[in-house]
């Protein structure tokens, strides 16, 4: 049985004090359940606070980005080794904002995937097409390229630690959510790709999350579709009550 994963991506929001206050409210309404994972990708400067606040409460903490080298002269970057040592279990890789605003290429995501695993972090690879690419009928071409390159170095032992998030770029932060059919179509194609790449067992076990304007009002219909195994939630994860609605589903 594959896991259902509810992941919050806070992006560049919340101070340590706001982080502590969030978890106080969130944890008063949260109980972990079997077959489910709850993860918060918090800003690097909030990681220590988030780990301290959630210790032993069945919630995983992740970093939103890592550098692809283990250490060195990379001013301002996040070390995967340090994230792990600080208590992170997870990292995002290849979020569309990293790709479009910070020049992250497919080759860079491939290096980050490998290093994350080497450092004991569970990488969540984000893929998704722009509006132009969708309009041009290139959605699956783009997503398959991102998967092929980003996951190129995965070995049989790696797959169990990998998660995929499908986030159509045109739906991120726009309030324009993919229809349940659009999401399910791409998720089903991603699972078929995985089956070809890594076999039926890996494909069946892989959580594939949807992200892009997921809200308490619209996620249930998407969640009920085939091949949707969770959500990567931006804006609607910033308020505890709102994200609790996803977790209580
Ligand atoms: P929104 O939920 O704010 O659209 O953000 C989605 C996202 O980018 C999560 O990684």
PDB file of C-alpha atoms and ligand atoms in Angstrom:
ATOM      1  CA  UNK A   1       0.000   0.000   0.000  1.00  0.00           C
ATOM      2  CA  UNK A   2       1.438   3.339  -0.952  1.00  0.00           C
ATOM      3  CA  UNK A   3       1.484   6.214   1.492  1.00  0.00           C
ATOM      4  CA  UNK A   4      -0.774   9.260   1.222  1.00  0.00           C
ATOM      5  CA  UNK A   5       1.417  12.325   1.729  1.00  0.00           C
ATOM      6  CA  UNK A   6       0.282  15.765   2.826  1.00  0.00           C
ATOM      7  CA  UNK A   7       3.069  18.256   2.374  1.00  0.00           C
ATOM      8  CA  UNK A   8       3.181  21.948   3.166  1.00  0.00           C
ATOM      9  CA  UNK A   9       5.512  24.224   1.231  1.00  0.00           C
ATOM     10  CA  UNK A  10       5.735  27.473   3.133  1.00  0.00           C
ATOM     11  CA  UNK A  11       8.052  29.046   0.534  1.00  0.00           C
ATOM     12  CA  UNK A  12       9.632  32.238   1.965  1.00  0.00           C
ATOM     13  CA  UNK A  13       7.036  32.790   4.685  1.00  0.00           C
ATOM     14  CA  UNK A  14       7.113  32.799   8.497  1.00  0.00           C
ATOM     15  CA  UNK A  15       9.699  33.795  11.075  1.00  0.00           C
ATOM     16  CA  UNK A  16      10.818  31.401  13.831  1.00  0.00           C
ATOM     17  CA  UNK A  17       8.299  32.980  16.222  1.00  0.00           C
ATOM     18  CA  UNK A  18       5.497  32.547  13.672  1.00  0.00           C
ATOM     19  CA  UNK A  19       6.648  28.975  13.075  1.00  0.00           C
ATOM     20  CA  UNK A  20       6.391  28.128  16.783  1.00  0.00           C
ATOM     21  CA  UNK A  21       2.928  29.707  16.965  1.00  0.00           C
ATOM     22  CA  UNK A  22       1.772  27.781  13.890  1.00  0.00           C
ATOM     23  CA  UNK A  23       2.787  24.430  15.341  1.00  0.00           C
ATOM     24  CA  UNK A  24       1.182  25.167  18.670  1.00  0.00           C
ATOM     25  CA  UNK A  25      -2.173  25.557  16.906  1.00  0.00           C
ATOM     26  CA  UNK A  26      -1.575  22.850  14.326  1.00  0.00           C
ATOM     27  CA  UNK A  27      -0.515  20.162  16.789  1.00  0.00           C
ATOM     28  CA  UNK A  28      -3.493  20.799  19.043  1.00  0.00           C
ATOM     29  CA  UNK A  29      -5.691  19.596  16.172  1.00  0.00           C
ATOM     30  CA  UNK A  30      -3.435  17.004  14.546  1.00  0.00           C
ATOM     31  CA  UNK A  31      -3.160  13.284  15.069  1.00  0.00           C
ATOM     32  CA  UNK A  32      -0.976  11.072  12.898  1.00  0.00           C
ATOM     33  CA  UNK A  33      -2.628   8.153  11.162  1.00  0.00           C
ATOM     34  CA  UNK A  34      -1.233   4.984   9.594  1.00  0.00           C
ATOM     35  CA  UNK A  35      -0.679   5.096   5.850  1.00  0.00           C
ATOM     36  CA  UNK A  36      -0.283   8.883   5.956  1.00  0.00           C
ATOM     37  CA  UNK A  37       2.702  11.145   6.116  1.00  0.00           C
ATOM     38  CA  UNK A  38       2.631  14.815   6.961  1.00  0.00           C
ATOM     39  CA  UNK A  39       5.577  16.964   5.955  1.00  0.00           C
ATOM     40  CA  UNK A  40       6.434  20.643   6.260  1.00  0.00           C
ATOM     41  CA  UNK A  41       8.952  22.205   3.901  1.00  0.00           C
ATOM     42  CA  UNK A  42       9.877  25.274   5.902  1.00  0.00           C
ATOM     43  CA  UNK A  43      12.352  28.097   5.218  1.00  0.00           C
ATOM     44  CA  UNK A  44      15.908  27.148   6.221  1.00  0.00           C
ATOM     45  CA  UNK A  45      15.981  29.675   9.053  1.00  0.00           C
ATOM     46  CA  UNK A  46      12.859  28.089  10.597  1.00  0.00           C
ATOM     47  CA  UNK A  47      14.085  24.489  10.509  1.00  0.00           C
ATOM     48  CA  UNK A  48      15.455  24.376  14.052  1.00  0.00           C
ATOM     49  CA  UNK A  49      12.267  25.863  15.470  1.00  0.00           C
ATOM     50  CA  UNK A  50      10.076  23.524  13.418  1.00  0.00           C
ATOM     51  CA  UNK A  51      12.037  20.454  14.505  1.00  0.00           C
ATOM     52  CA  UNK A  52      11.934  21.475  18.165  1.00  0.00           C
ATOM     53  CA  UNK A  53       8.202  22.162  17.999  1.00  0.00           C
ATOM     54  CA  UNK A  54       7.240  18.897  16.265  1.00  0.00           C
ATOM     55  CA  UNK A  55       9.616  16.421  17.906  1.00  0.00           C
ATOM     56  CA  UNK A  56       7.881  13.053  18.373  1.00  0.00           C
ATOM     57  CA  UNK A  57       4.534  14.277  16.995  1.00  0.00           C
ATOM     58  CA  UNK A  58       4.468  12.288  13.760  1.00  0.00           C
ATOM     59  CA  UNK A  59       5.326  15.181  11.465  1.00  0.00           C
ATOM     60  CA  UNK A  60       8.346  15.313   9.145  1.00  0.00           C
ATOM     61  CA  UNK A  61      10.316  18.474   8.434  1.00  0.00           C
ATOM     62  CA  UNK A  62      12.088  19.191   5.172  1.00  0.00           C
ATOM     63  CA  UNK A  63      14.168  21.851   3.537  1.00  0.00           C
ATOM     64  CA  UNK A  64      12.932  23.581   0.369  1.00  0.00           C
ATOM     65  CA  UNK A  65      16.276  23.398  -1.390  1.00  0.00           C
ATOM     66  CA  UNK A  66      19.740  21.922  -1.114  1.00  0.00           C
ATOM     67  CA  UNK A  67      22.901  22.583  -3.051  1.00  0.00           C
ATOM     68  CA  UNK A  68      24.163  19.713  -5.191  1.00  0.00           C
ATOM     69  CA  UNK A  69      27.624  19.721  -3.631  1.00  0.00           C
ATOM     70  CA  UNK A  70      28.132  18.398  -0.128  1.00  0.00           C
ATOM     71  CA  UNK A  71      30.116  21.406   1.111  1.00  0.00           C
ATOM     72  CA  UNK A  72      32.366  24.174  -0.062  1.00  0.00           C
ATOM     73  CA  UNK A  73      32.506  27.759  -1.260  1.00  0.00           C
ATOM     74  CA  UNK A  74      28.818  28.224  -2.129  1.00  0.00           C
ATOM     75  CA  UNK A  75      27.827  31.343  -0.260  1.00  0.00           C
ATOM     76  CA  UNK A  76      24.209  31.419   0.790  1.00  0.00           C
ATOM     77  CA  UNK A  77      23.381  27.816  -0.116  1.00  0.00           C
ATOM     78  CA  UNK A  78      21.816  25.060   2.011  1.00  0.00           C
ATOM     79  CA  UNK A  79      23.867  21.956   2.756  1.00  0.00           C
ATOM     80  CA  UNK A  80      22.021  18.629   2.561  1.00  0.00           C
ATOM     81  CA  UNK A  81      24.351  17.209   5.181  1.00  0.00           C
ATOM     82  CA  UNK A  82      23.580  20.094   7.546  1.00  0.00           C
ATOM     83  CA  UNK A  83      19.825  19.800   6.889  1.00  0.00           C
ATOM     84  CA  UNK A  84      19.971  16.138   7.822  1.00  0.00           C
ATOM     85  CA  UNK A  85      22.085  16.858  10.914  1.00  0.00           C
ATOM     86  CA  UNK A  86      19.586  19.538  11.966  1.00  0.00           C
ATOM     87  CA  UNK A  87      16.838  16.906  11.920  1.00  0.00           C
ATOM     88  CA  UNK A  88      15.313  17.239   8.446  1.00  0.00           C
ATOM     89  CA  UNK A  89      13.993  14.052   6.895  1.00  0.00           C
ATOM     90  CA  UNK A  90      12.995  15.498   3.538  1.00  0.00           C
ATOM     91  CA  UNK A  91      13.966  17.966   0.847  1.00  0.00           C
ATOM     92  CA  UNK A  92      12.170  19.410  -2.148  1.00  0.00           C
ATOM     93  CA  UNK A  93      14.073  19.206  -5.428  1.00  0.00           C
ATOM     94  CA  UNK A  94      13.318  21.138  -8.592  1.00  0.00           C
ATOM     95  CA  UNK A  95      10.361  23.206  -7.404  1.00  0.00           C
ATOM     96  CA  UNK A  96       9.178  25.290 -10.337  1.00  0.00           C
ATOM     97  CA  UNK A  97      10.160  28.494  -8.514  1.00  0.00           C
ATOM     98  CA  UNK A  98      13.707  27.143  -8.238  1.00  0.00           C
ATOM     99  CA  UNK A  99      13.626  26.280 -11.915  1.00  0.00           C
ATOM    100  CA  UNK A 100      12.160  29.538 -13.200  1.00  0.00           C
ATOM    101  CA  UNK A 101      13.616  32.080 -10.740  1.00  0.00           C
ATOM    102  CA  UNK A 102      16.970  30.522  -9.865  1.00  0.00           C
ATOM    103  CA  UNK A 103      17.983  28.769 -13.063  1.00  0.00           C
ATOM    104  CA  UNK A 104      17.679  25.212 -11.803  1.00  0.00           C
ATOM    105  CA  UNK A 105      18.020  22.837 -14.755  1.00  0.00           C
ATOM    106  CA  UNK A 106      17.041  19.185 -15.064  1.00  0.00           C
ATOM    107  CA  UNK A 107      20.716  18.267 -14.733  1.00  0.00           C
ATOM    108  CA  UNK A 108      20.968  20.183 -11.472  1.00  0.00           C
ATOM    109  CA  UNK A 109      17.881  18.406 -10.120  1.00  0.00           C
ATOM    110  CA  UNK A 110      19.520  15.074 -11.003  1.00  0.00           C
ATOM    111  CA  UNK A 111      22.599  15.958  -8.942  1.00  0.00           C
ATOM    112  CA  UNK A 112      20.459  17.143  -6.042  1.00  0.00           C
ATOM    113  CA  UNK A 113      18.389  13.947  -6.067  1.00  0.00           C
ATOM    114  CA  UNK A 114      21.529  11.848  -5.778  1.00  0.00           C
ATOM    115  CA  UNK A 115      23.123  13.957  -3.063  1.00  0.00           C
ATOM    116  CA  UNK A 116      19.910  14.093  -1.009  1.00  0.00           C
ATOM    117  CA  UNK A 117      19.765  10.296  -0.956  1.00  0.00           C
ATOM    118  CA  UNK A 118      23.454  10.042  -0.165  1.00  0.00           C
ATOM    119  CA  UNK A 119      22.904  12.329   2.837  1.00  0.00           C
ATOM    120  CA  UNK A 120      19.869  10.358   4.064  1.00  0.00           C
ATOM    121  CA  UNK A 121      17.197  12.882   3.010  1.00  0.00           C
ATOM    122  CA  UNK A 122      14.016  11.822   1.188  1.00  0.00           C
ATOM    123  CA  UNK A 123      13.827  13.944  -1.980  1.00  0.00           C
ATOM    124  CA  UNK A 124      10.491  15.034  -3.428  1.00  0.00           C
ATOM    125  CA  UNK A 125      11.048  15.821  -7.122  1.00  0.00           C
ATOM    126  CA  UNK A 126       8.712  18.503  -8.467  1.00  0.00           C
ATOM    127  CA  UNK A 127       7.710  18.399 -12.125  1.00  0.00           C
ATOM    128  CA  UNK A 128       5.170  20.285 -14.186  1.00  0.00           C
ATOM    129  CA  UNK A 129       4.523  22.190 -17.391  1.00  0.00           C
ATOM    130  CA  UNK A 130       4.016  25.890 -18.040  1.00  0.00           C
ATOM    131  CA  UNK A 131       0.811  27.227 -19.597  1.00  0.00           C
ATOM    132  CA  UNK A 132       2.543  27.633 -22.973  1.00  0.00           C
ATOM    133  CA  UNK A 133       3.742  24.047 -22.843  1.00  0.00           C
ATOM    134  CA  UNK A 134       0.252  22.782 -21.970  1.00  0.00           C
ATOM    135  CA  UNK A 135      -1.316  24.876 -24.725  1.00  0.00           C
ATOM    136  CA  UNK A 136       1.195  23.478 -27.181  1.00  0.00           C
ATOM    137  CA  UNK A 137       0.193  19.945 -26.178  1.00  0.00           C
ATOM    138  CA  UNK A 138       3.615  19.292 -24.657  1.00  0.00           C
ATOM    139  CA  UNK A 139       2.641  18.506 -21.089  1.00  0.00           C
ATOM    140  CA  UNK A 140       3.807  14.919 -21.053  1.00  0.00           C
ATOM    141  CA  UNK A 141       6.872  15.626 -23.149  1.00  0.00           C
ATOM    142  CA  UNK A 142       8.010  18.187 -20.553  1.00  0.00           C
ATOM    143  CA  UNK A 143       7.101  16.072 -17.524  1.00  0.00           C
ATOM    144  CA  UNK A 144       8.788  12.991 -18.959  1.00  0.00           C
ATOM    145  CA  UNK A 145      11.945  14.974 -19.697  1.00  0.00           C
ATOM    146  CA  UNK A 146      12.003  16.284 -16.117  1.00  0.00           C
ATOM    147  CA  UNK A 147      11.505  12.743 -14.799  1.00  0.00           C
ATOM    148  CA  UNK A 148      13.991  11.108 -17.153  1.00  0.00           C
ATOM    149  CA  UNK A 149      16.825  13.495 -16.367  1.00  0.00           C
ATOM    150  CA  UNK A 150      15.992  14.186 -12.709  1.00  0.00           C
ATOM    151  CA  UNK A 151      15.692  10.515 -11.840  1.00  0.00           C
ATOM    152  CA  UNK A 152      18.407   9.243 -14.145  1.00  0.00           C
ATOM    153  CA  UNK A 153      20.791   8.087 -11.432  1.00  0.00           C
ATOM    154  CA  UNK A 154      18.208   6.333  -9.258  1.00  0.00           C
ATOM    155  CA  UNK A 155      19.128   2.763  -8.411  1.00  0.00           C
ATOM    156  CA  UNK A 156      16.800   0.004  -7.238  1.00  0.00           C
ATOM    157  CA  UNK A 157      17.630   0.841  -3.618  1.00  0.00           C
ATOM    158  CA  UNK A 158      16.814   4.547  -4.060  1.00  0.00           C
ATOM    159  CA  UNK A 159      13.186   4.409  -5.186  1.00  0.00           C
ATOM    160  CA  UNK A 160      11.645   3.728  -1.784  1.00  0.00           C
ATOM    161  CA  UNK A 161      12.940   7.111  -0.567  1.00  0.00           C
ATOM    162  CA  UNK A 162      11.691   9.109  -3.567  1.00  0.00           C
ATOM    163  CA  UNK A 163       8.395  10.980  -3.926  1.00  0.00           C
ATOM    164  CA  UNK A 164       7.106  12.898  -6.943  1.00  0.00           C
ATOM    165  CA  UNK A 165       5.003  16.053  -6.947  1.00  0.00           C
ATOM    166  CA  UNK A 166       3.171  17.102 -10.108  1.00  0.00           C
ATOM    167  CA  UNK A 167       2.732  20.858  -9.992  1.00  0.00           C
ATOM    168  CA  UNK A 168       1.479  22.477 -13.196  1.00  0.00           C
ATOM    169  CA  UNK A 169       3.249  25.833 -13.221  1.00  0.00           C
ATOM    170  CA  UNK A 170       0.104  27.632 -14.409  1.00  0.00           C
ATOM    171  CA  UNK A 171      -1.740  26.476 -11.271  1.00  0.00           C
ATOM    172  CA  UNK A 172       0.863  27.547  -8.705  1.00  0.00           C
ATOM    173  CA  UNK A 173      -0.240  30.535  -6.689  1.00  0.00           C
ATOM    174  CA  UNK A 174      -2.736  31.525  -9.362  1.00  0.00           C
ATOM    175  CA  UNK A 175      -5.951  30.203  -7.829  1.00  0.00           C
ATOM    176  CA  UNK A 176      -6.360  28.262 -11.083  1.00  0.00           C
ATOM    177  CA  UNK A 177      -6.466  24.650  -9.999  1.00  0.00           C
ATOM    178  CA  UNK A 178      -6.126  21.757 -12.429  1.00  0.00           C
ATOM    179  CA  UNK A 179      -9.391  19.924 -12.961  1.00  0.00           C
ATOM    180  CA  UNK A 180      -9.515  16.511 -11.286  1.00  0.00           C
ATOM    181  CA  UNK A 181      -9.367  14.973 -14.773  1.00  0.00           C
ATOM    182  CA  UNK A 182      -6.332  17.021 -15.839  1.00  0.00           C
ATOM    183  CA  UNK A 183      -4.476  16.084 -12.652  1.00  0.00           C
ATOM    184  CA  UNK A 184      -5.409  12.429 -12.849  1.00  0.00           C
ATOM    185  CA  UNK A 185      -4.392  12.204 -16.497  1.00  0.00           C
ATOM    186  CA  UNK A 186      -0.865  13.400 -15.768  1.00  0.00           C
ATOM    187  CA  UNK A 187      -0.539  11.352 -12.558  1.00  0.00           C
ATOM    188  CA  UNK A 188      -1.570   8.227 -14.445  1.00  0.00           C
ATOM    189  CA  UNK A 189       0.983   8.972 -17.151  1.00  0.00           C
ATOM    190  CA  UNK A 190       3.679   9.527 -14.504  1.00  0.00           C
ATOM    191  CA  UNK A 191       2.900   6.144 -12.975  1.00  0.00           C
ATOM    192  CA  UNK A 192       3.075   4.517 -16.402  1.00  0.00           C
ATOM    193  CA  UNK A 193       6.442   6.198 -16.963  1.00  0.00           C
ATOM    194  CA  UNK A 194       7.651   4.862 -13.610  1.00  0.00           C
ATOM    195  CA  UNK A 195       6.539   1.383 -14.516  1.00  0.00           C
ATOM    196  CA  UNK A 196       8.596   1.526 -17.700  1.00  0.00           C
ATOM    197  CA  UNK A 197      11.582   3.028 -15.915  1.00  0.00           C
ATOM    198  CA  UNK A 198      11.663   1.088 -12.663  1.00  0.00           C
ATOM    199  CA  UNK A 199       9.088  -1.709 -12.827  1.00  0.00           C
ATOM    200  CA  UNK A 200       5.567  -2.326 -11.620  1.00  0.00           C
ATOM    201  CA  UNK A 201       6.432  -2.638  -7.946  1.00  0.00           C
ATOM    202  CA  UNK A 202       8.200   0.721  -7.759  1.00  0.00           C
ATOM    203  CA  UNK A 203       5.425   2.386  -9.767  1.00  0.00           C
ATOM    204  CA  UNK A 204       2.696   0.986  -7.513  1.00  0.00           C
ATOM    205  CA  UNK A 205       4.462   2.113  -4.336  1.00  0.00           C
ATOM    206  CA  UNK A 206       5.372   5.659  -5.443  1.00  0.00           C
ATOM    207  CA  UNK A 207       3.348   8.501  -3.907  1.00  0.00           C
ATOM    208  CA  UNK A 208       2.542  11.079  -6.602  1.00  0.00           C
ATOM    209  CA  UNK A 209       1.326  14.356  -5.096  1.00  0.00           C
ATOM    210  CA  UNK A 210      -0.618  17.146  -6.769  1.00  0.00           C
ATOM    211  CA  UNK A 211       0.305  20.786  -6.139  1.00  0.00           C
ATOM    212  CA  UNK A 212      -1.064  24.067  -7.498  1.00  0.00           C
ATOM    213  CA  UNK A 213      -3.783  26.124  -5.799  1.00  0.00           C
ATOM    214  CA  UNK A 214      -4.925  23.125  -3.733  1.00  0.00           C
ATOM    215  CA  UNK A 215      -7.367  24.487  -1.143  1.00  0.00           C
ATOM    216  CA  UNK A 216      -9.646  23.022   1.539  1.00  0.00           C
ATOM    217  CA  UNK A 217     -12.561  23.693  -0.862  1.00  0.00           C
ATOM    218  CA  UNK A 218     -11.181  21.899  -3.912  1.00  0.00           C
ATOM    219  CA  UNK A 219      -8.808  19.140  -2.844  1.00  0.00           C
ATOM    220  CA  UNK A 220     -11.315  16.381  -2.025  1.00  0.00           C
ATOM    221  CA  UNK A 221     -12.513  15.990  -5.571  1.00  0.00           C
ATOM    222  CA  UNK A 222      -8.930  15.790  -6.831  1.00  0.00           C
ATOM    223  CA  UNK A 223      -8.000  13.347  -4.034  1.00  0.00           C
ATOM    224  CA  UNK A 224     -10.731  10.962  -5.072  1.00  0.00           C
ATOM    225  CA  UNK A 225      -9.238  10.536  -8.555  1.00  0.00           C
ATOM    226  CA  UNK A 226      -7.045   7.660  -9.616  1.00  0.00           C
ATOM    227  CA  UNK A 227      -3.321   7.935  -8.960  1.00  0.00           C
ATOM    228  CA  UNK A 228      -3.467  10.999  -6.694  1.00  0.00           C
ATOM    229  CA  UNK A 229      -1.586  10.198  -3.505  1.00  0.00           C
ATOM    230  CA  UNK A 230      -1.457  13.474  -1.663  1.00  0.00           C
ATOM    231  CA  UNK A 231      -0.905  17.205  -2.002  1.00  0.00           C
ATOM    232  CA  UNK A 232       1.928  19.682  -1.949  1.00  0.00           C
ATOM    233  CA  UNK A 233       0.209  22.768  -0.611  1.00  0.00           C
ATOM    234  CA  UNK A 234       1.555  26.311  -0.771  1.00  0.00           C
ATOM    235  CA  UNK A 235      -0.714  29.196   0.260  1.00  0.00           C
ATOM    236  CA  UNK A 236      -3.332  27.020   1.964  1.00  0.00           C
ATOM    237  CA  UNK A 237      -0.707  25.512   4.283  1.00  0.00           C
ATOM    238  CA  UNK A 238       0.194  28.789   5.954  1.00  0.00           C
ATOM    239  CA  UNK A 239      -2.797  28.806   8.304  1.00  0.00           C
ATOM    240  CA  UNK A 240      -2.974  25.850  10.702  1.00  0.00           C
ATOM    241  CA  UNK A 241      -6.754  25.504  10.431  1.00  0.00           C
ATOM    242  CA  UNK A 242      -6.618  25.409   6.660  1.00  0.00           C
ATOM    243  CA  UNK A 243      -3.857  22.770   6.445  1.00  0.00           C
ATOM    244  CA  UNK A 244      -5.551  20.709   9.182  1.00  0.00           C
ATOM    245  CA  UNK A 245      -8.491  20.271   6.817  1.00  0.00           C
ATOM    246  CA  UNK A 246      -6.201  18.416   4.397  1.00  0.00           C
ATOM    247  CA  UNK A 247      -4.725  16.352   7.218  1.00  0.00           C
ATOM    248  CA  UNK A 248      -8.124  15.419   8.673  1.00  0.00           C
ATOM    249  CA  UNK A 249      -9.471  14.148   5.361  1.00  0.00           C
TER     250      UNK A 249
HETATM  251  P1  LIG B   1       0.006  27.145  -4.085  1.00  0.00           P
HETATM  252  O1  LIG B   1      -0.695  26.052  -3.314  1.00  0.00           O
HETATM  253  O2  LIG B   1       0.143  28.409  -3.313  1.00  0.00           O
HETATM  254  O3  LIG B   1      -0.529  27.306  -5.459  1.00  0.00           O
HETATM  255  O4  LIG B   1       1.537  26.622  -4.269  1.00  0.00           O
HETATM  256  C1  LIG B   1       1.754  25.364  -4.755  1.00  0.00           C
HETATM  257  C2  LIG B   1       3.191  25.050  -4.626  1.00  0.00           C
HETATM  258  O5  LIG B   1       4.016  25.616  -5.315  1.00  0.00           O
HETATM  259  C3  LIG B   1       3.584  24.066  -3.624  1.00  0.00           C
HETATM  260  O6  LIG B   1       4.912  23.687  -3.788  1.00  0.00           O
END
